Amino acid sequence: MGKGYSYVCSKCGKNFDVFLGIGMMFPVIYRRTIEEIKSGKYGEEWKKIFNSQPYTATNAHKYLYKCKNCGYWEESKELSLYVPNDLESFPKTQFGIKTVEEWGYVPYVTEIELKYDYHLIKRYIHKCPKCGKTMNQATEKNEFLTLSCPDCGALAKREGELMWD
């Protein structure tokens, strides 16, 4: 399930929304993210690490990332890489109507599965496209109260929350 926030800019009046988490299209988004990693969209190092072990997974859930240096923010997939805790028995894991071995791949991996059935092999560091500094994942409620307007940069106030899918 996803969560969203609606904002309105205090200066220009622009309304914008931020959508985080996952929705019903998550299996499609997850496969697309895997293909992007394999094609090198996130860099050759990420591609190499991803292909270094069987059944490597990523966290394709969307989060809000904020730059403490310049205030830029964006919605982005988490993208860290994980491998199953038990590689030996993992291919026999039932995944829907088939086992992972029968599929030949893992169709998708949720955040809860990453927490209990996988371990982290490489954390993805989000870099600010404006200033190049490291961006941090917004985790505290107060970090979601105000954001800068994507048009004029002025402070925008959160007007509401919504749940989707």
Coordinates of N, CA, C and O in Angstrom, one line a residue:
M1 N 0.8 -1.2 0.0 CA 0.0 0.0 0.0 C 0.9 1.2 0.0 O 1.9 1.3 0.6
G2 N 0.4 2.3 -0.7 CA 1.1 3.5 -0.7 C 0.5 4.6 0.1 O -0.6 4.5 0.5
K3 N 1.3 5.6 0.4 CA 0.8 6.7 1.1 C 1.2 8.0 0.4 O 2.3 8.0 -0.2
G4 N 0.4 9.0 0.4 CA 0.7 10.2 -0.3 C 0.4 11.4 0.5 O -0.3 11.4 1.5
Y5 N 1.0 12.5 0.1 CA 0.9 13.8 0.8 C 0.6 14.8 -0.2 O 1.2 14.9 -1.3
S6 N -0.4 15.7 0.1 CA -0.7 16.9 -0.8 C -0.1 18.1 -0.2 O -0.2 18.3 1.0
Y7 N 0.4 19.0 -1.1 CA 1.1 20.2 -0.6 C 0.6 21.4 -1.4 O 0.1 21.2 -2.6
V8 N 0.6 22.6 -0.8 CA 0.4 23.8 -1.6 C 1.5 24.8 -1.2 O 1.8 25.0 0.0
C9 N 2.0 25.5 -2.2 CA 3.1 26.4 -2.0 C 2.5 27.7 -1.4 O 1.5 28.3 -1.9
S10 N 3.3 28.3 -0.5 CA 2.9 29.5 0.2 C 3.1 30.7 -0.6 O 2.5 31.8 -0.4
K11 N 3.9 30.6 -1.7 CA 4.2 31.8 -2.5 C 3.5 31.8 -3.8 O 2.7 32.7 -4.1
C12 N 3.6 30.7 -4.6 CA 3.0 30.7 -6.0 C 1.7 29.9 -6.0 O 1.0 30.0 -7.0
G13 N 1.3 29.2 -4.9 CA 0.0 28.6 -4.9 C 0.0 27.2 -5.6 O -1.1 26.6 -5.7
K14 N 1.1 26.8 -6.1 CA 1.2 25.5 -6.8 C 0.8 24.3 -5.9 O 1.2 24.3 -4.7
N15 N -0.1 23.4 -6.4 CA -0.4 22.2 -5.6 C 0.4 21.1 -6.2 O 0.6 21.0 -7.4
F16 N 1.0 20.2 -5.3 CA 1.7 19.1 -5.8 C 1.5 17.9 -4.8 O 1.2 18.2 -3.6
D17 N 1.7 16.7 -5.3 CA 1.6 15.5 -4.4 C 2.9 14.8 -4.4 O 3.7 14.8 -5.4
V18 N 3.1 14.0 -3.3 CA 4.2 13.1 -3.2 C 3.6 11.7 -2.9 O 2.8 11.6 -2.0
F19 N 3.9 10.7 -3.7 CA 3.4 9.4 -3.5 C 4.6 8.4 -3.2 O 5.5 8.3 -3.9
L20 N 4.4 7.7 -2.0 CA 5.5 6.9 -1.5 C 5.0 5.5 -1.3 O 3.8 5.2 -1.2
G21 N 5.9 4.5 -1.1 CA 5.5 3.1 -0.9 C 5.4 2.3 -2.1 O 6.1 2.5 -3.1
I22 N 4.4 1.4 -2.1 CA 4.1 0.6 -3.3 C 2.6 0.5 -3.6 O 1.8 0.8 -2.7
G23 N 2.3 0.2 -4.7 CA 0.9 0.0 -5.1 C 0.7 -1.3 -5.8 O 1.6 -2.2 -5.8
M24 N -0.4 -1.5 -6.4 CA -0.8 -2.8 -7.0 C 0.1 -3.1 -8.3 O 0.2 -4.2 -8.7
M25 N 0.7 -2.1 -8.8 CA 1.6 -2.3 -10.0 C 3.1 -2.7 -9.5 O 4.0 -2.7 -10.4
F26 N 3.3 -2.9 -8.2 CA 4.6 -3.1 -7.7 C 5.4 -4.2 -8.5 O 6.5 -4.1 -8.8
P27 N 4.7 -5.4 -8.8 CA 5.5 -6.4 -9.5 C 6.1 -5.9 -10.8 O 7.2 -6.3 -11.2
V28 N 5.3 -5.1 -11.5 CA 5.8 -4.6 -12.8 C 6.9 -3.6 -12.6 O 7.9 -3.6 -13.2
I29 N 6.7 -2.7 -11.6 CA 7.7 -1.7 -11.2 C 9.0 -2.4 -10.8 O 10.1 -2.0 -11.1
Y30 N 8.9 -3.5 -10.0 CA 10.0 -4.2 -9.5 C 10.8 -4.8 -10.7 O 12.0 -4.6 -10.7
R31 N 10.2 -5.5 -11.6 CA 10.8 -6.1 -12.7 C 11.5 -5.0 -13.6 O 12.6 -5.2 -14.1
R32 N 10.8 -3.9 -13.8 CA 11.4 -2.8 -14.5 C 12.7 -2.2 -13.8 O 13.7 -1.9 -14.5
T33 N 12.6 -2.1 -12.5 CA 13.8 -1.7 -11.8 C 15.0 -2.6 -11.9 O 16.1 -2.2 -12.1
I34 N 14.7 -3.9 -11.8 CA 15.7 -4.9 -12.1 C 16.4 -4.8 -13.4 O 17.6 -4.8 -13.6
E35 N 15.5 -4.6 -14.5 CA 16.0 -4.4 -15.8 C 16.9 -3.1 -15.9 O 17.9 -3.1 -16.6
E36 N 16.5 -2.1 -15.2 CA 17.3 -0.8 -15.2 C 18.6 -1.0 -14.6 O 19.6 -0.5 -15.1
I37 N 18.6 -1.8 -13.5 CA 19.9 -2.1 -12.8 C 20.8 -2.9 -13.8 O 22.0 -2.6 -14.0
K38 N 20.2 -3.9 -14.4 CA 21.0 -4.8 -15.3 C 21.5 -4.0 -16.6 O 22.5 -4.4 -17.1
S39 N 20.8 -3.0 -17.0 CA 21.2 -2.2 -18.1 C 22.2 -1.2 -17.8 O 22.7 -0.5 -18.7
G40 N 22.5 -0.9 -16.5 CA 23.5 0.0 -16.1 C 22.9 1.4 -15.8 O 23.7 2.4 -15.6
K41 N 21.6 1.6 -15.7 CA 21.0 2.9 -15.5 C 21.5 3.5 -14.1 O 21.7 4.7 -14.0
Y42 N 21.8 2.7 -13.2 CA 22.3 3.2 -11.9 C 23.8 3.0 -11.7 O 24.4 3.1 -10.6
G43 N 24.5 2.8 -12.8 CA 26.0 2.8 -12.9 C 26.5 1.3 -13.0 O 25.8 0.4 -12.8
E44 N 27.7 1.3 -13.6 CA 28.3 0.0 -13.8 C 28.6 -0.8 -12.5 O 28.5 -2.0 -12.5
E45 N 29.0 0.0 -11.4 CA 29.3 -0.7 -10.2 C 28.0 -1.4 -9.7 O 28.1 -2.6 -9.2
W46 N 26.8 -0.7 -9.8 CA 25.6 -1.3 -9.3 C 25.2 -2.6 -10.1 O 24.8 -3.6 -9.6
K47 N 25.4 -2.5 -11.4 CA 25.2 -3.6 -12.3 C 26.1 -4.8 -12.0 O 25.6 -5.9 -11.9
K48 N 27.3 -4.5 -11.8 CA 28.3 -5.6 -11.4 C 27.9 -6.2 -10.1 O 27.9 -7.5 -10.0
I49 N 27.6 -5.4 -9.1 CA 27.3 -6.0 -7.8 C 26.0 -6.8 -7.9 O 25.9 -7.9 -7.4
F50 N 25.0 -6.3 -8.6 CA 23.7 -7.0 -8.8 C 24.0 -8.4 -9.4 O 23.4 -9.3 -9.0
N51 N 24.8 -8.4 -10.4 CA 25.0 -9.7 -11.1 C 26.1 -10.6 -10.5 O 26.3 -11.7 -11.0
S52 N 26.6 -10.2 -9.3 CA 27.7 -11.0 -8.7 C 27.2 -12.2 -7.9 O 28.0 -13.1 -7.7
Q53 N 25.9 -12.2 -7.6 CA 25.4 -13.3 -6.8 C 24.0 -13.7 -7.3 O 23.3 -12.8 -7.8
P54 N 23.6 -15.0 -7.2 CA 22.3 -15.3 -7.7 C 21.2 -14.8 -6.8 O 21.4 -14.6 -5.6
Y55 N 20.1 -14.5 -7.4 CA 18.9 -14.1 -6.7 C 19.1 -12.7 -5.9 O 18.4 -12.5 -4.9
T56 N 20.0 -11.9 -6.4 CA 20.1 -10.6 -5.8 C 18.8 -9.8 -6.0 O 18.1 -9.9 -7.0
A57 N 18.4 -9.1 -5.0 CA 17.2 -8.3 -5.0 C 17.5 -6.9 -4.7 O 18.6 -6.5 -4.2
T58 N 16.5 -6.0 -4.9 CA 16.6 -4.6 -4.6 C 15.4 -4.1 -3.9 O 14.4 -4.8 -3.9
N59 N 15.5 -3.0 -3.2 CA 14.3 -2.4 -2.6 C 13.8 -1.4 -3.5 O 14.3 -0.3 -3.7
A60 N 12.7 -1.7 -4.2 CA 12.0 -0.8 -5.2 C 10.9 0.0 -4.6 O 10.2 0.7 -5.3
H61 N 10.8 0.0 -3.3 CA 9.8 0.9 -2.6 C 10.2 2.3 -2.7 O 11.4 2.6 -2.7
K62 N 9.2 3.2 -2.9 CA 9.5 4.6 -3.1 C 9.5 5.3 -1.7 O 8.6 5.1 -0.9
Y63 N 10.5 6.2 -1.5 CA 10.6 7.0 -0.3 C 10.9 8.5 -0.7 O 11.2 8.8 -1.9
L64 N 10.8 9.3 0.3 CA 11.1 10.7 0.1 C 12.6 10.9 0.5 O 13.0 10.6 1.6
Y65 N 13.4 11.5 -0.4 CA 14.8 11.8 0.0 C 15.0 13.3 -0.1 O 14.5 14.0 -1.0
K66 N 15.7 13.9 1.0 CA 15.9 15.3 1.1 C 17.3 15.6 1.2 O 18.1 14.9 1.9
C67 N 17.8 16.7 0.6 CA 19.1 17.2 0.8 C 19.2 18.2 1.9 O 18.5 19.2 1.8
K68 N 20.0 17.9 2.9 CA 20.1 18.9 4.0 C 20.9 20.1 3.6 O 20.8 21.2 4.2
N69 N 21.7 20.0 2.5 CA 22.6 21.1 2.1 C 21.8 22.2 1.3 O 21.8 23.3 1.7
C70 N 21.0 21.8 0.3 CA 20.3 22.7 -0.5 C 18.8 22.7 -0.4 O 18.1 23.5 -1.0
G71 N 18.2 21.7 0.2 CA 16.8 21.6 0.4 C 16.1 20.8 -0.7 O 14.9 20.6 -0.7
Y72 N 16.8 20.4 -1.8 CA 16.2 19.7 -2.9 C 15.6 18.4 -2.3 O 16.1 17.8 -1.4
W73 N 14.5 17.9 -2.9 CA 13.9 16.7 -2.5 C 13.4 16.0 -3.7 O 13.1 16.6 -4.8
E74 N 13.2 14.7 -3.6 CA 12.6 13.9 -4.6 C 12.1 12.5 -4.1 O 12.5 12.1 -3.0
E75 N 11.1 12.0 -4.8 CA 10.6 10.7 -4.5 C 11.5 9.7 -5.3 O 11.9 9.9 -6.5
S76 N 12.0 8.6 -4.7 CA 12.9 7.7 -5.3 C 12.8 6.3 -4.7 O 12.5 6.2 -3.5
K77 N 13.1 5.3 -5.5 CA 13.2 4.0 -5.0 C 14.5 3.9 -4.1 O 15.4 4.6 -4.3
E78 N 14.4 3.0 -3.1 CA 15.5 2.9 -2.2 C 16.8 2.3 -2.8 O 17.9 2.8 -2.6
L79 N 16.6 1.2 -3.6 CA 17.6 0.7 -4.5 C 18.8 -0.1 -3.9 O 19.7 -0.5 -4.6
S80 N 18.9 -0.2 -2.6 CA 20.0 -1.0 -2.0 C 19.8 -2.5 -2.5 O 18.8 -2.9 -2.9
L81 N 21.0 -3.2 -2.4 CA 21.0 -4.6 -2.9 C 21.1 -5.6 -1.8 O 21.8 -5.4 -0.8
Y82 N 20.4 -6.7 -2.0 CA 20.3 -7.7 -1.0 C 20.4 -9.1 -1.6 O 20.1 -9.3 -2.8
V83 N 20.8 -10.1 -0.8 CA 20.8 -11.5 -1.3 C 20.1 -12.3 -0.2 O 20.1 -12.0 1.0
P84 N 19.5 -13.5 -0.6 CA 18.8 -14.3 0.3 C 19.7 -14.8 1.4 O 20.9 -15.1 1.2
N85 N 19.2 -15.0 2.6 CA 19.9 -15.5 3.8 C 20.4 -16.9 3.6 O 21.5 -17.3 4.0
D86 N 19.5 -17.7 2.9 CA 19.8 -19.1 2.7 C 19.8 -19.4 1.2 O 18.8 -19.9 0.7
L87 N 20.9 -19.2 0.6 CA 21.0 -19.4 -0.9 C 20.8 -20.8 -1.3 O 20.3 -21.1 -2.4
E88 N 21.2 -21.7 -0.4 CA 21.1 -23.1 -0.8 C 19.6 -23.6 -1.0 O 19.3 -24.3 -2.0
S89 N 18.7 -23.2 -0.1 CA 17.3 -23.7 -0.1 C 16.4 -22.7 -0.9 O 15.3 -23.0 -1.2
F90 N 16.9 -21.5 -1.1 CA 16.1 -20.4 -1.7 C 15.5 -20.8 -3.0 O 14.3 -20.5 -3.3
P91 N 16.2 -21.5 -4.0 CA 15.5 -21.9 -5.2 C 14.2 -22.7 -5.1 O 13.3 -22.6 -5.9
K92 N 14.1 -23.4 -4.0 CA 12.9 -24.2 -3.7 C 11.7 -23.4 -3.1 O 10.7 -24.0 -2.8
T93 N 12.0 -22.1 -2.8 CA 10.9 -21.3 -2.2 C 9.8 -21.2 -3.1 O 9.9 -20.8 -4.3
Q94 N 8.6 -21.4 -2.6 CA 7.4 -21.3 -3.4 C 7.1 -19.8 -3.6 O 7.1 -19.0 -2.7
F95 N 6.8 -19.4 -4.8 CA 6.5 -18.0 -5.2 C 5.3 -18.1 -6.1 O 5.4 -18.2 -7.3
G96 N 4.1 -18.0 -5.5 CA 2.9 -18.1 -6.3 C 2.7 -19.5 -6.8 O 2.8 -20.4 -5.9
I97 N 2.5 -19.7 -8.0 CA 2.2 -21.0 -8.6 C 3.4 -21.8 -8.9 O 3.3 -23.0 -9.2
K98 N 4.6 -21.3 -8.8 CA 5.9 -21.9 -9.1 C 6.9 -21.7 -7.9 O 6.7 -20.8 -7.1
T99 N 8.0 -22.4 -8.0 CA 9.1 -22.1 -7.1 C 10.0 -21.1 -7.8 O 9.9 -20.9 -9.0
V100 N 10.9 -20.5 -7.0 CA 11.8 -19.5 -7.6 C 12.6 -20.2 -8.7 O 12.9 -19.7 -9.8
E101 N 13.0 -21.5 -8.5 CA 13.8 -22.2 -9.5 C 13.0 -22.4 -10.8 O 13.5 -22.3 -11.8
E102 N 11.7 -22.7 -10.6 CA 10.9 -22.8 -11.8 C 10.7 -21.5 -12.6 O 10.7 -21.5 -13.8
W103 N 10.6 -20.4 -11.9 CA 10.5 -19.1 -12.5 C 11.8 -18.8 -13.2 O 11.8 -18.2 -14.2
G104 N 12.9 -19.2 -12.6 CA 14.2 -18.8 -13.1 C 14.7 -17.5 -12.5 O 15.8 -17.0 -12.9
Y105 N 13.9 -16.8 -11.7 CA 14.2 -15.5 -11.1 C 13.2 -15.3 -10.0 O 12.2 -16.1 -9.9
V106 N 13.4 -14.2 -9.3 CA 12.4 -13.8 -8.3 C 11.5 -12.8 -8.9 O 12.0 -11.7 -9.2
P107 N 10.2 -13.0 -9.0 CA 9.3 -12.0 -9.7 C 9.3 -10.7 -9.0 O 9.3 -9.6 -9.7
Y108 N 9.3 -10.6 -7.7 CA 9.5 -9.4 -6.9 C 9.7 -9.7 -5.5 O 9.5 -10.8 -5.0
V109 N 10.3 -8.7 -4.8 CA 10.6 -8.9 -3.4 C 10.1 -7.6 -2.6 O 10.4 -6.5 -3.0
T110 N 9.3 -7.9 -1.6 CA 8.8 -6.8 -0.8 C 9.7 -6.4 0.3 O 10.6 -7.1 0.7
E111 N 9.4 -5.3 0.9 CA 10.3 -4.8 2.0 C 10.3 -5.7 3.2 O 11.3 -5.9 3.8
I112 N 9.2 -6.3 3.5 CA 9.1 -7.3 4.6 C 9.9 -8.5 4.3 O 10.6 -9.0 5.2
E113 N 10.0 -9.0 3.1 CA 10.8 -10.1 2.7 C 12.3 -9.7 2.8 O 13.1 -10.5 3.3
L114 N 12.6 -8.5 2.4 CA 14.0 -8.1 2.5 C 14.4 -8.1 4.0 O 15.6 -8.4 4.3
K115 N 13.5 -7.7 4.9 CA 13.8 -7.6 6.3 C 14.1 -8.9 6.9 O 15.0 -9.1 7.7
Y116 N 13.3 -10.0 6.5 CA 13.4 -11.2 7.2 C 14.2 -12.3 6.4 O 14.7 -13.2 7.1
D117 N 14.1 -12.3 5.1 CA 14.7 -13.4 4.3 C 16.0 -13.0 3.6 O 16.5 -13.9 2.9
Y118 N 16.4 -11.8 3.6 CA 17.6 -11.3 2.9 C 18.5 -10.6 3.8 O 18.1 -10.2 4.9
H119 N 19.7 -10.4 3.3 CA 20.6 -9.5 4.0 C 21.3 -8.5 3.0 O 21.4 -8.8 1.9
L120 N 21.6 -7.3 3.5 CA 22.1 -6.2 2.7 C 23.5 -6.6 2.3 O 24.3 -7.0 3.1
I121 N 23.8 -6.3 1.0 CA 25.2 -6.5 0.5 C 25.7 -5.1 0.1 O 26.9 -4.9 0.1
K122 N 24.9 -4.1 -0.3 CA 25.4 -2.8 -0.6 C 24.3 -1.8 -0.5 O 23.2 -2.0 -1.1
R123 N 24.5 -0.8 0.3 CA 23.5 0.3 0.4 C 23.7 1.3 -0.7 O 24.8 1.7 -1.0
Y124 N 22.5 1.7 -1.3 CA 22.6 2.7 -2.3 C 22.6 4.1 -1.7 O 21.8 4.4 -0.8
I125 N 23.5 5.0 -2.1 CA 23.6 6.3 -1.6 C 23.0 7.3 -2.6 O 23.5 7.4 -3.8
H126 N 22.0 8.0 -2.2 CA 21.3 8.9 -3.1 C 22.0 10.2 -3.1 O 22.3 10.8 -2.0
K127 N 22.4 10.7 -4.2 CA 23.1 12.0 -4.4 C 22.2 13.1 -4.9 O 21.4 12.8 -5.8
C128 N 22.3 14.3 -4.4 CA 21.5 15.4 -4.8 C 21.9 15.8 -6.2 O 23.1 16.1 -6.5
P129 N 20.9 15.9 -7.2 CA 21.3 16.3 -8.5 C 21.6 17.8 -8.6 O 22.2 18.2 -9.6
K130 N 21.2 18.6 -7.6 CA 21.5 20.0 -7.6 C 22.9 20.3 -7.1 O 23.6 21.1 -7.7
C131 N 23.3 19.8 -5.9 CA 24.5 20.1 -5.3 C 25.5 19.0 -5.1 O 26.7 19.2 -4.7
G132 N 25.1 17.8 -5.4 CA 26.0 16.6 -5.3 C 26.2 16.0 -4.0 O 26.9 15.0 -3.8
K133 N 25.6 16.6 -2.9 CA 25.7 16.1 -1.6 C 24.8 14.9 -1.4 O 23.9 14.6 -2.2
T134 N 25.1 14.1 -0.3 CA 24.3 12.9 0.0 C 22.9 13.4 0.5 O 22.7 14.3 1.3
M135 N 21.9 12.7 0.0 CA 20.5 12.9 0.4 C 20.1 11.9 1.4 O 20.6 10.7 1.4
N136 N 19.3 12.3 2.4 CA 18.8 11.4 3.4 C 17.3 11.0 3.2 O 16.5 11.9 2.8
Q137 N 17.0 9.8 3.6 CA 15.6 9.3 3.5 C 14.9 10.0 4.6 O 15.3 10.0 5.8
A138 N 13.7 10.6 4.3 CA 12.9 11.3 5.3 C 12.2 10.2 6.0 O 11.5 9.3 5.4
T139 N 12.3 10.2 7.3 CA 11.7 9.2 8.2 C 10.8 9.7 9.3 O 9.9 9.1 9.7
E140 N 11.1 10.9 9.7 CA 10.3 11.5 10.8 C 9.1 12.3 10.3 O 9.2 12.9 9.2
K141 N 8.0 12.2 11.0 CA 6.8 12.9 10.6 C 7.0 14.4 10.2 O 6.4 14.9 9.3
N142 N 7.8 15.1 11.0 CA 8.0 16.5 10.8 C 8.7 16.8 9.5 O 8.6 17.9 8.9
E143 N 9.4 15.8 8.9 CA 10.1 16.0 7.6 C 9.1 16.0 6.5 O 9.4 16.5 5.4
F144 N 7.9 15.6 6.7 CA 6.9 15.5 5.7 C 5.9 16.7 5.8 O 5.0 16.9 5.0
L145 N 6.1 17.6 6.9 CA 5.2 18.7 7.1 C 5.3 19.8 6.0 O 4.4 20.4 5.6
T146 N 6.6 20.1 5.7 CA 6.9 21.1 4.7 C 7.9 20.6 3.7 O 8.8 19.9 4.1
L147 N 7.7 21.0 2.5 CA 8.7 20.8 1.4 C 8.9 22.1 0.6 O 8.0 22.9 0.6
S148 N 10.0 22.2 -0.1 CA 10.1 23.4 -1.0 C 9.3 23.1 -2.3 O 9.2 22.0 -2.7
C149 N 8.8 24.2 -2.8 CA 8.0 24.1 -4.0 C 8.9 23.7 -5.2 O 9.9 24.3 -5.4
P150 N 8.5 22.7 -6.0 CA 9.3 22.3 -7.1 C 9.4 23.4 -8.2 O 10.3 23.4 -9.1
D151 N 8.5 24.4 -8.2 CA 8.5 25.5 -9.2 C 9.3 26.7 -8.7 O 10.2 27.1 -9.4
C152 N 8.9 27.2 -7.6 CA 9.6 28.5 -7.2 C 10.5 28.3 -6.0 O 11.3 29.3 -5.7
G153 N 10.5 27.2 -5.3 CA 11.5 26.9 -4.2 C 11.0 27.4 -2.9 O 11.7 27.2 -1.9
A154 N 9.9 28.1 -2.8 CA 9.3 28.6 -1.5 C 8.8 27.4 -0.7 O 8.6 26.3 -1.2
L155 N 8.5 27.7 0.5 CA 8.0 26.7 1.4 C 6.6 26.3 1.1 O 5.8 27.2 0.9
A156 N 6.4 25.0 1.0 CA 5.0 24.5 0.7 C 4.6 23.7 2.0 O 5.3 23.0 2.6
K157 N 3.3 23.9 2.3 CA 2.7 23.3 3.5 C 1.9 22.1 3.1 O 1.2 22.1 2.1
R158 N 2.0 21.0 4.0 CA 1.2 19.8 3.7 C -0.2 20.1 4.0 O -0.6 20.7 5.1
E159 N -1.1 19.8 3.1 CA -2.5 20.0 3.2 C -3.3 18.8 3.5 O -4.4 18.9 4.0
G160 N -2.7 17.6 3.2 CA -3.5 16.4 3.5 C -2.7 15.1 3.2 O -1.6 15.2 2.7
E161 N -3.3 14.0 3.7 CA -2.7 12.7 3.4 C -3.6 11.8 2.7 O -4.9 12.0 2.8
L162 N -3.1 10.9 2.0 CA -4.0 9.9 1.3 C -3.3 8.5 1.3 O -2.1 8.4 1.3
M163 N -4.1 7.5 1.2 CA -3.7 6.1 1.1 C -4.1 5.7 -0.3 O -5.2 6.0 -0.8
W164 N -3.2 5.0 -1.1 CA -3.6 4.6 -2.4 C -3.3 3.1 -2.6 O -2.5 2.5 -1.9
D165 N -4.0 2.5 -3.5 CA -4.0 1.1 -3.8 C -4.3 0.3 -2.5 O -3.8 -0.7 -2.1

